[in-house]
CSV table of C-alpha atoms and ligand atoms in Angstrom, one decimal:
chain,number,residue,atom,x,y,z
F,4,MET,CA,-0.2,-0.1,-0.2
F,5,VAL,CA,1.2,3.6,-0.8
F,6,SER,CA,1.9,5.4,2.2
F,7,PRO,CA,-0.1,8.7,1.8
F,8,GLU,CA,2.8,10.5,3.8
F,9,LEU,CA,5.5,9.6,1.6
F,10,SER,CA,3.3,10.5,-1.5
F,11,THR,CA,3.0,14.0,0.1
F,12,GLN,CA,6.7,14.1,0.8
F,13,ILE,CA,7.6,12.9,-2.9
F,14,ALA,CA,5.3,15.3,-4.5
F,15,ASP,CA,6.5,18.2,-2.4
F,16,LEU,CA,10.0,17.5,-3.1
F,17,PHE,CA,10.3,19.6,-6.1
F,18,ARG,CA,8.0,22.6,-4.9
F,19,LEU,CA,9.8,26.2,-4.8
F,20,ASP,CA,7.1,27.9,-3.0
F,21,GLY,CA,8.3,30.9,-1.1
F,22,VAL,CA,11.7,30.6,-2.7
F,23,THR,CA,13.0,33.7,-4.8
F,24,ALA,CA,15.0,32.6,-8.0
F,25,VAL,CA,17.0,34.7,-10.0
F,26,ILE,CA,17.3,33.3,-13.9
F,27,THR,CA,19.5,35.4,-16.3
F,28,GLY,CA,19.1,35.1,-19.9
F,29,ALA,CA,15.7,34.7,-19.5
F,30,SER,CA,14.6,36.7,-22.6
F,31,SER,CA,14.8,33.7,-25.0
F,32,GLY,CA,15.5,30.0,-25.2
F,33,LEU,CA,16.6,28.0,-22.2
F,34,GLY,CA,16.4,30.9,-19.6
F,35,MET,CA,13.1,31.5,-20.7
F,36,ARG,CA,11.9,28.0,-20.2
F,37,SER,CA,13.8,28.0,-16.9
F,38,ALA,CA,11.8,31.1,-15.8
F,39,ARG,CA,8.6,29.5,-16.7
F,40,VAL,CA,9.2,26.2,-14.7
F,41,LEU,CA,10.8,27.6,-11.8
F,42,HIS,CA,7.5,30.0,-11.6
F,43,ALA,CA,5.4,27.2,-12.3
F,44,ALA,CA,7.0,25.1,-9.2
F,45,GLY,CA,5.8,28.1,-6.8
F,46,ALA,CA,9.1,30.4,-6.9
F,47,THR,CA,9.0,33.8,-7.4
F,48,VAL,CA,11.4,34.8,-10.2
F,49,VAL,CA,13.5,37.6,-10.9
F,50,VAL,CA,14.4,37.7,-14.5
F,51,SER,CA,16.9,39.5,-16.5
F,52,ALA,CA,18.5,39.8,-20.0
F,53,ARG,CA,19.4,42.9,-22.3
F,54,ARG,CA,16.0,42.5,-24.3
F,55,VAL,CA,13.4,44.7,-22.1
F,56,GLU,CA,10.5,44.0,-24.4
F,57,ARG,CA,10.7,40.3,-23.8
F,58,LEU,CA,11.2,40.2,-20.4
F,59,ASP,CA,8.0,42.5,-20.1
F,60,GLN,CA,6.2,39.8,-22.4
F,61,LEU,CA,7.3,37.1,-19.7
F,62,VAL,CA,5.9,39.4,-16.9
F,63,GLN,CA,2.7,40.1,-18.4
F,64,GLU,CA,2.6,36.0,-19.3
F,65,LEU,CA,3.4,34.9,-15.8
F,66,GLY,CA,1.4,37.6,-14.0
F,67,ASN,CA,2.4,37.3,-10.4
F,68,ARG,CA,5.3,36.3,-8.6
F,69,VAL,CA,7.7,37.8,-11.1
F,70,VAL,CA,10.3,40.6,-11.5
F,71,ALA,CA,12.0,42.0,-14.2
F,72,CYS,CA,15.6,43.4,-13.8
F,73,PRO,CA,16.9,44.3,-17.3
F,74,GLY,CA,20.7,44.7,-18.0
F,75,ASP,CA,23.9,43.8,-19.5
F,76,LEU,CA,25.5,41.1,-17.8
F,77,ALA,CA,29.0,42.4,-19.2
F,78,ILE,CA,28.5,45.4,-16.9
F,79,VAL,CA,29.3,45.2,-13.3
F,80,ALA,CA,26.9,47.7,-11.9
F,81,ASP,CA,24.1,45.8,-13.8
F,82,ARG,CA,25.1,42.5,-11.9
F,83,GLU,CA,25.1,44.4,-8.8
F,84,ARG,CA,21.6,45.9,-9.4
F,85,LEU,CA,20.0,42.3,-10.3
F,86,VAL,CA,21.1,40.7,-7.2
F,87,GLN,CA,19.9,43.9,-5.1
F,88,ALA,CA,16.4,43.4,-6.7
F,89,ALA,CA,16.1,39.9,-5.9
F,90,VAL,CA,16.9,40.6,-2.3
F,91,ASP,CA,14.2,43.2,-2.4
F,92,VAL,CA,11.7,40.9,-3.2
F,93,SER,CA,12.0,38.9,-0.1
F,94,GLY,CA,15.2,39.4,1.7
F,95,SER,CA,16.7,36.3,0.3
F,96,ILE,CA,17.8,34.6,-2.7
F,97,GLY,CA,16.9,31.1,-2.8
F,98,VAL,CA,17.9,29.6,-6.2
F,99,LEU,CA,20.5,31.7,-9.0
F,100,VAL,CA,20.5,30.1,-12.5
F,101,ASN,CA,23.5,31.6,-14.4
F,102,ASN,CA,21.9,30.9,-17.8
F,103,ALA,CA,22.9,34.1,-19.9
F,104,GLY,CA,25.4,33.0,-22.6
F,105,LEU,CA,26.8,33.8,-25.9
F,106,SER,CA,28.6,32.1,-28.7
F,107,LYS,CA,30.8,33.7,-31.3
F,108,PRO,CA,32.3,30.6,-33.3
F,109,VAL,CA,35.6,31.5,-35.1
F,110,ALA,CA,38.7,29.5,-36.0
F,111,ALA,CA,41.1,30.0,-32.9
F,112,THR,CA,43.4,31.6,-35.5
F,113,ASP,CA,41.0,34.5,-36.4
F,114,GLU,CA,40.0,34.8,-32.7
F,115,THR,CA,40.4,38.4,-31.6
F,116,LEU,CA,41.3,38.9,-28.0
F,117,GLU,CA,38.5,41.5,-27.8
F,118,GLN,CA,36.3,38.7,-28.7
F,119,PHE,CA,37.8,36.3,-26.5
F,120,ALA,CA,37.1,38.5,-23.5
F,121,LYS,CA,34.1,39.7,-24.2
F,122,VAL,CA,32.6,35.5,-24.3
F,123,MET,CA,34.7,34.9,-21.2
F,124,ASP,CA,33.3,38.1,-19.2
F,125,VAL,CA,29.4,36.8,-20.0
F,126,ASN,CA,30.0,33.3,-20.0
F,127,LEU,CA,32.5,33.2,-16.9
F,128,VAL,CA,33.1,36.2,-15.1
F,129,ALA,CA,29.6,37.4,-14.8
F,130,PRO,CA,28.3,33.8,-13.6
F,131,PHE,CA,31.1,33.9,-11.0
F,132,HIS,CA,30.5,37.5,-9.9
F,133,LEU,CA,26.7,36.9,-9.5
F,134,SER,CA,27.7,33.6,-7.6
F,135,GLN,CA,29.8,35.8,-5.5
F,136,LEU,CA,27.1,38.5,-4.8
F,137,ALA,CA,24.0,36.2,-4.5
F,138,GLY,CA,26.4,33.7,-2.5
F,139,ALA,CA,26.9,36.4,0.0
F,140,HIS,CA,23.2,36.2,1.0
F,141,MET,CA,22.5,32.5,0.8
F,142,LEU,CA,25.7,32.2,3.0
F,143,LYS,CA,24.2,34.3,5.3
F,144,ALA,CA,20.8,32.2,5.2
F,145,GLY,CA,22.7,29.2,5.6
F,146,SER,CA,21.0,27.9,2.3
F,147,GLY,CA,20.7,28.2,-1.6
F,148,SER,CA,21.3,26.5,-4.5
F,149,ILE,CA,23.3,27.8,-7.5
F,150,ILE,CA,22.8,26.4,-11.0
F,151,ASN,CA,25.0,27.1,-13.9
F,152,MET,CA,24.3,26.3,-17.5
F,153,ALA,CA,27.4,24.9,-18.7
F,154,SER,CA,27.8,22.7,-21.9
F,155,ILE,CA,28.8,19.9,-23.4
F,156,LEU,CA,31.2,21.6,-24.8
F,157,GLY,CA,32.9,22.6,-21.4
F,158,LEU,CA,33.3,18.9,-21.1
F,159,VAL,CA,34.7,18.0,-24.4
F,160,ALA,CA,36.0,19.9,-27.6
F,161,ALA,CA,33.4,21.3,-30.1
F,162,SER,CA,35.9,19.9,-33.0
F,163,PRO,CA,35.2,19.6,-35.8
F,164,MET,CA,33.0,22.9,-34.9
F,165,LYS,CA,35.7,26.0,-34.3
F,166,ASP,CA,34.6,28.0,-31.1
F,167,VAL,CA,37.5,28.0,-28.7
F,168,SER,CA,36.3,31.1,-26.7
F,169,TYR,CA,33.1,29.3,-25.8
F,170,CYS,CA,34.4,25.9,-25.1
F,171,SER,CA,37.2,27.8,-22.7
F,172,SER,CA,34.7,29.8,-20.9
F,173,LYS,CA,32.3,26.8,-20.5
F,174,GLY,CA,35.2,24.7,-19.3
F,175,ALA,CA,36.1,27.1,-16.7
F,176,LEU,CA,32.4,27.5,-15.5
F,177,VAL,CA,32.5,23.7,-15.1
F,178,ASN,CA,35.4,23.6,-12.8
F,179,MET,CA,34.2,26.8,-11.1
F,180,THR,CA,31.1,24.9,-10.4
F,181,ARG,CA,33.0,22.4,-8.4
F,182,GLN,CA,35.3,24.6,-6.5
F,183,LEU,CA,32.2,26.9,-5.1
F,184,GLY,CA,30.3,23.8,-4.4
F,185,CYS,CA,33.3,22.4,-2.2
F,186,GLU,CA,34.2,26.0,-0.7
F,187,TRP,CA,30.5,26.4,0.3
F,188,GLY,CA,29.4,22.6,1.1
F,189,ARG,CA,29.6,23.1,4.7
F,190,LYS,CA,27.7,26.2,4.3
F,191,GLY,CA,24.4,25.0,3.0
F,192,VAL,CA,24.8,26.5,-0.3
F,193,ARG,CA,25.2,24.1,-3.2
F,194,VAL,CA,26.5,24.8,-6.6
F,195,ASN,CA,26.0,22.7,-9.5
F,196,ALA,CA,25.7,23.0,-13.2
F,197,ILE,CA,23.8,21.6,-16.2
F,198,ALA,CA,25.7,20.6,-19.4
F,199,PRO,CA,23.2,20.5,-22.1
F,200,GLY,CA,23.8,19.1,-25.3
F,201,TRP,CA,22.1,20.3,-28.5
F,202,PHE,CA,18.8,22.2,-28.2
F,203,PRO,CA,16.9,24.6,-30.5
F,204,SER,CA,17.1,28.2,-29.4
F,205,GLU,CA,18.5,31.4,-31.0
F,206,MET,CA,21.9,30.5,-30.3
F,207,THR,CA,21.8,27.3,-32.0
F,208,GLN,CA,19.1,27.8,-34.8
F,209,ALA,CA,20.8,29.1,-37.7
F,210,GLU,CA,24.4,27.1,-37.4
F,211,MET,CA,22.9,23.8,-36.0
F,212,PHE,CA,19.1,23.2,-36.9
F,213,ASP,CA,18.5,25.1,-40.0
F,214,ASP,CA,21.5,23.9,-41.7
F,215,PRO,CA,20.9,20.4,-42.9
F,216,ASN,CA,24.6,19.7,-42.2
F,217,GLY,CA,24.1,20.7,-38.8
F,218,ALA,CA,21.1,18.7,-38.0
F,219,GLN,CA,22.7,15.6,-39.6
F,220,PHE,CA,25.8,16.3,-37.3
F,221,ILE,CA,23.7,16.3,-34.4
F,222,GLU,CA,21.8,13.3,-35.2
F,223,ARG,CA,24.6,11.1,-36.2
F,224,ASN,CA,26.9,12.0,-33.4
F,225,THR,CA,24.1,11.8,-30.3
F,226,PRO,CA,23.8,8.3,-29.1
F,227,MET,CA,20.0,9.0,-28.7
F,228,GLY,CA,19.8,10.1,-32.5
F,229,ARG,CA,18.6,13.3,-32.2
F,230,ALA,CA,18.5,17.0,-30.3
F,231,GLY,CA,17.1,17.7,-27.1
F,232,ARG,CA,13.5,19.1,-26.7
F,233,PRO,CA,13.2,22.4,-24.5
F,234,GLU,CA,11.2,20.6,-21.7
F,235,GLU,CA,14.0,17.9,-21.4
F,236,LEU,CA,15.9,20.3,-19.4
F,237,ASP,CA,12.9,20.8,-17.0
F,238,GLY,CA,13.8,17.7,-14.7
F,239,ALA,CA,17.4,18.6,-14.0
F,240,LEU,CA,16.7,22.1,-13.7
F,241,LEU,CA,14.0,21.3,-10.6
F,242,TYR,CA,16.0,18.6,-9.5
F,243,LEU,CA,19.2,21.0,-8.7
F,244,ALA,CA,16.9,23.8,-7.9
F,245,SER,CA,14.8,21.9,-5.0
F,246,GLN,CA,15.4,20.0,-1.9
F,247,ALA,CA,15.6,16.7,-4.2
F,248,SER,CA,19.3,17.3,-4.5
F,249,SER,CA,19.9,18.5,-0.9
F,250,TYR,CA,23.1,16.1,-1.0
F,251,VAL,CA,24.2,16.9,-4.1
F,252,THR,CA,26.8,19.7,-4.7
F,253,GLY,CA,29.7,20.7,-7.4
F,254,GLN,CA,28.3,18.1,-9.8
F,255,ILE,CA,27.9,18.5,-13.7
F,256,LEU,CA,24.8,17.1,-14.9
F,257,ALA,CA,24.8,16.5,-18.6
F,258,VAL,CA,21.4,16.4,-20.3
F,259,ASP,CA,23.0,15.6,-23.8
F,260,GLY,CA,21.2,12.2,-25.3
F,261,GLY,CA,24.6,10.5,-24.4
F,262,TRP,CA,26.7,12.8,-26.3
F,263,THR,CA,29.5,13.1,-23.6
F,264,ALA,CA,29.2,9.3,-22.7
F,265,ARG,CA,31.0,8.0,-26.0
X,316,NAP,N1,21.0,25.6,-26.9
X,316,NAP,C1,21.9,24.9,-26.8
X,316,NAP,O1,21.8,24.0,-27.3
X,316,NAP,C2,22.9,24.8,-25.8
X,316,NAP,C3,23.6,24.0,-25.2
X,316,NAP,C4,24.5,24.0,-24.2
X,316,NAP,C5,24.6,25.2,-23.4
X,316,NAP,N2,23.4,26.1,-23.5
X,316,NAP,C6,23.7,27.2,-22.8
X,316,NAP,O2,22.4,27.7,-22.6
X,316,NAP,C7,22.3,28.9,-22.1
X,316,NAP,C8,21.1,29.6,-22.9
X,316,NAP,O3,21.6,29.5,-24.3
X,316,NAP,P1,20.5,29.4,-25.1
X,316,NAP,O4,20.4,28.4,-26.0
X,316,NAP,O5,18.7,29.4,-24.6
X,316,NAP,O6,20.6,30.6,-26.1
X,316,NAP,P2,19.9,32.1,-26.5
X,316,NAP,O7,18.3,32.1,-26.7
X,316,NAP,O8,20.8,33.0,-27.4
X,316,NAP,O9,19.9,33.0,-24.9
X,316,NAP,C9,21.0,33.6,-24.5
X,316,NAP,C10,20.4,34.4,-23.4
X,316,NAP,O10,21.5,35.3,-22.8
X,316,NAP,C11,21.2,36.5,-22.8
X,316,NAP,N3,22.3,37.2,-22.8
X,316,NAP,C12,23.4,37.0,-23.8
X,316,NAP,N4,24.3,38.2,-23.7
X,316,NAP,C13,23.9,39.1,-22.7
X,316,NAP,C14,24.5,40.1,-21.7
X,316,NAP,N5,25.4,40.7,-22.1
X,316,NAP,N6,23.7,40.4,-20.7
X,316,NAP,C15,22.7,40.0,-20.3
X,316,NAP,N7,22.0,38.7,-21.1
X,316,NAP,C16,23.0,38.5,-22.0
X,316,NAP,C17,20.5,36.8,-24.0
X,316,NAP,O11,19.1,38.0,-23.8
X,316,NAP,P3,19.2,39.2,-24.3
X,316,NAP,O12,19.9,39.1,-25.9
X,316,NAP,O13,18.5,39.9,-24.3
X,316,NAP,O14,20.5,40.0,-23.3
X,316,NAP,C18,19.5,35.4,-24.1
X,316,NAP,O15,18.5,35.7,-23.3
X,316,NAP,C19,23.9,29.7,-22.7
X,316,NAP,O16,24.6,29.9,-21.4
X,316,NAP,C20,24.1,28.6,-23.4
X,316,NAP,O17,25.6,28.6,-23.5
X,316,NAP,C21,23.0,25.8,-24.7
């Protein structure tokens, strides 16, 4: 016989009622999906990106328990403003999803130092700084979950594609996740990452999904034989955000149809 107590416990495991969650890069793709999912789980979501009109649409759609804080994560003051906006909502931050990112694929021989630094700034420095800023509040409260949106390209090379700045930034994000997870492990703050395989989004649409060569490349090299569907990241996100992963830190969860298992 199913224990009603256990059924309730399991149902509650992924709930985020009363939790304030910050999601960067919420104006499109995986970030917008993440905001919708955490909101549906009960969280109050503080959403950020540069495109104000996209955030306004999301605010309208979600209706309540949502605050938009537009900004450019390459700018230090905008990162500080975002964390402050989240603290202003409820006095604490329960979840930070470092999702915003960019990719400028180019051969390593043609990569400019400016472009390399720009990618590192948004994909690595901003997640570190936001973790530091939000982490200060989490450490004070003795709880919190930080989720970094890494990539399979932080675990393996992109070859034959050329994207050294992106691969470098995501590789560093992976090990930053492990280090922060260990540094803050005894203080109740968990830090983990999701490493998605190929998912349709503005970042991947033109080069990978609209181009028949790109689409075939994904199908051929993914053990499951297909790209990911947007909803197939929901479980990993909810797991890492909630009490379901209360004894998990410093981990990289690949959601990649087996790409990195090869
Ligand atoms: N799609 C995939 O297959 C895949 C696979 C592995 C990892 N990822 C990672 O998943 C994350 C989301 O990517 P996506 O696929 O959803 O791509 P996307 O649709 O292009 O979304 C990128 C998001 O980052 C934001 N962003 C970029 N630069 C920013 C900046 N300077 N300041 C603030 N926000 C900025 C963008 O918002 P604004 O332009 O409005 O500022 C946008 O909301 C990224 O970290 C990406 O590396 C994606």
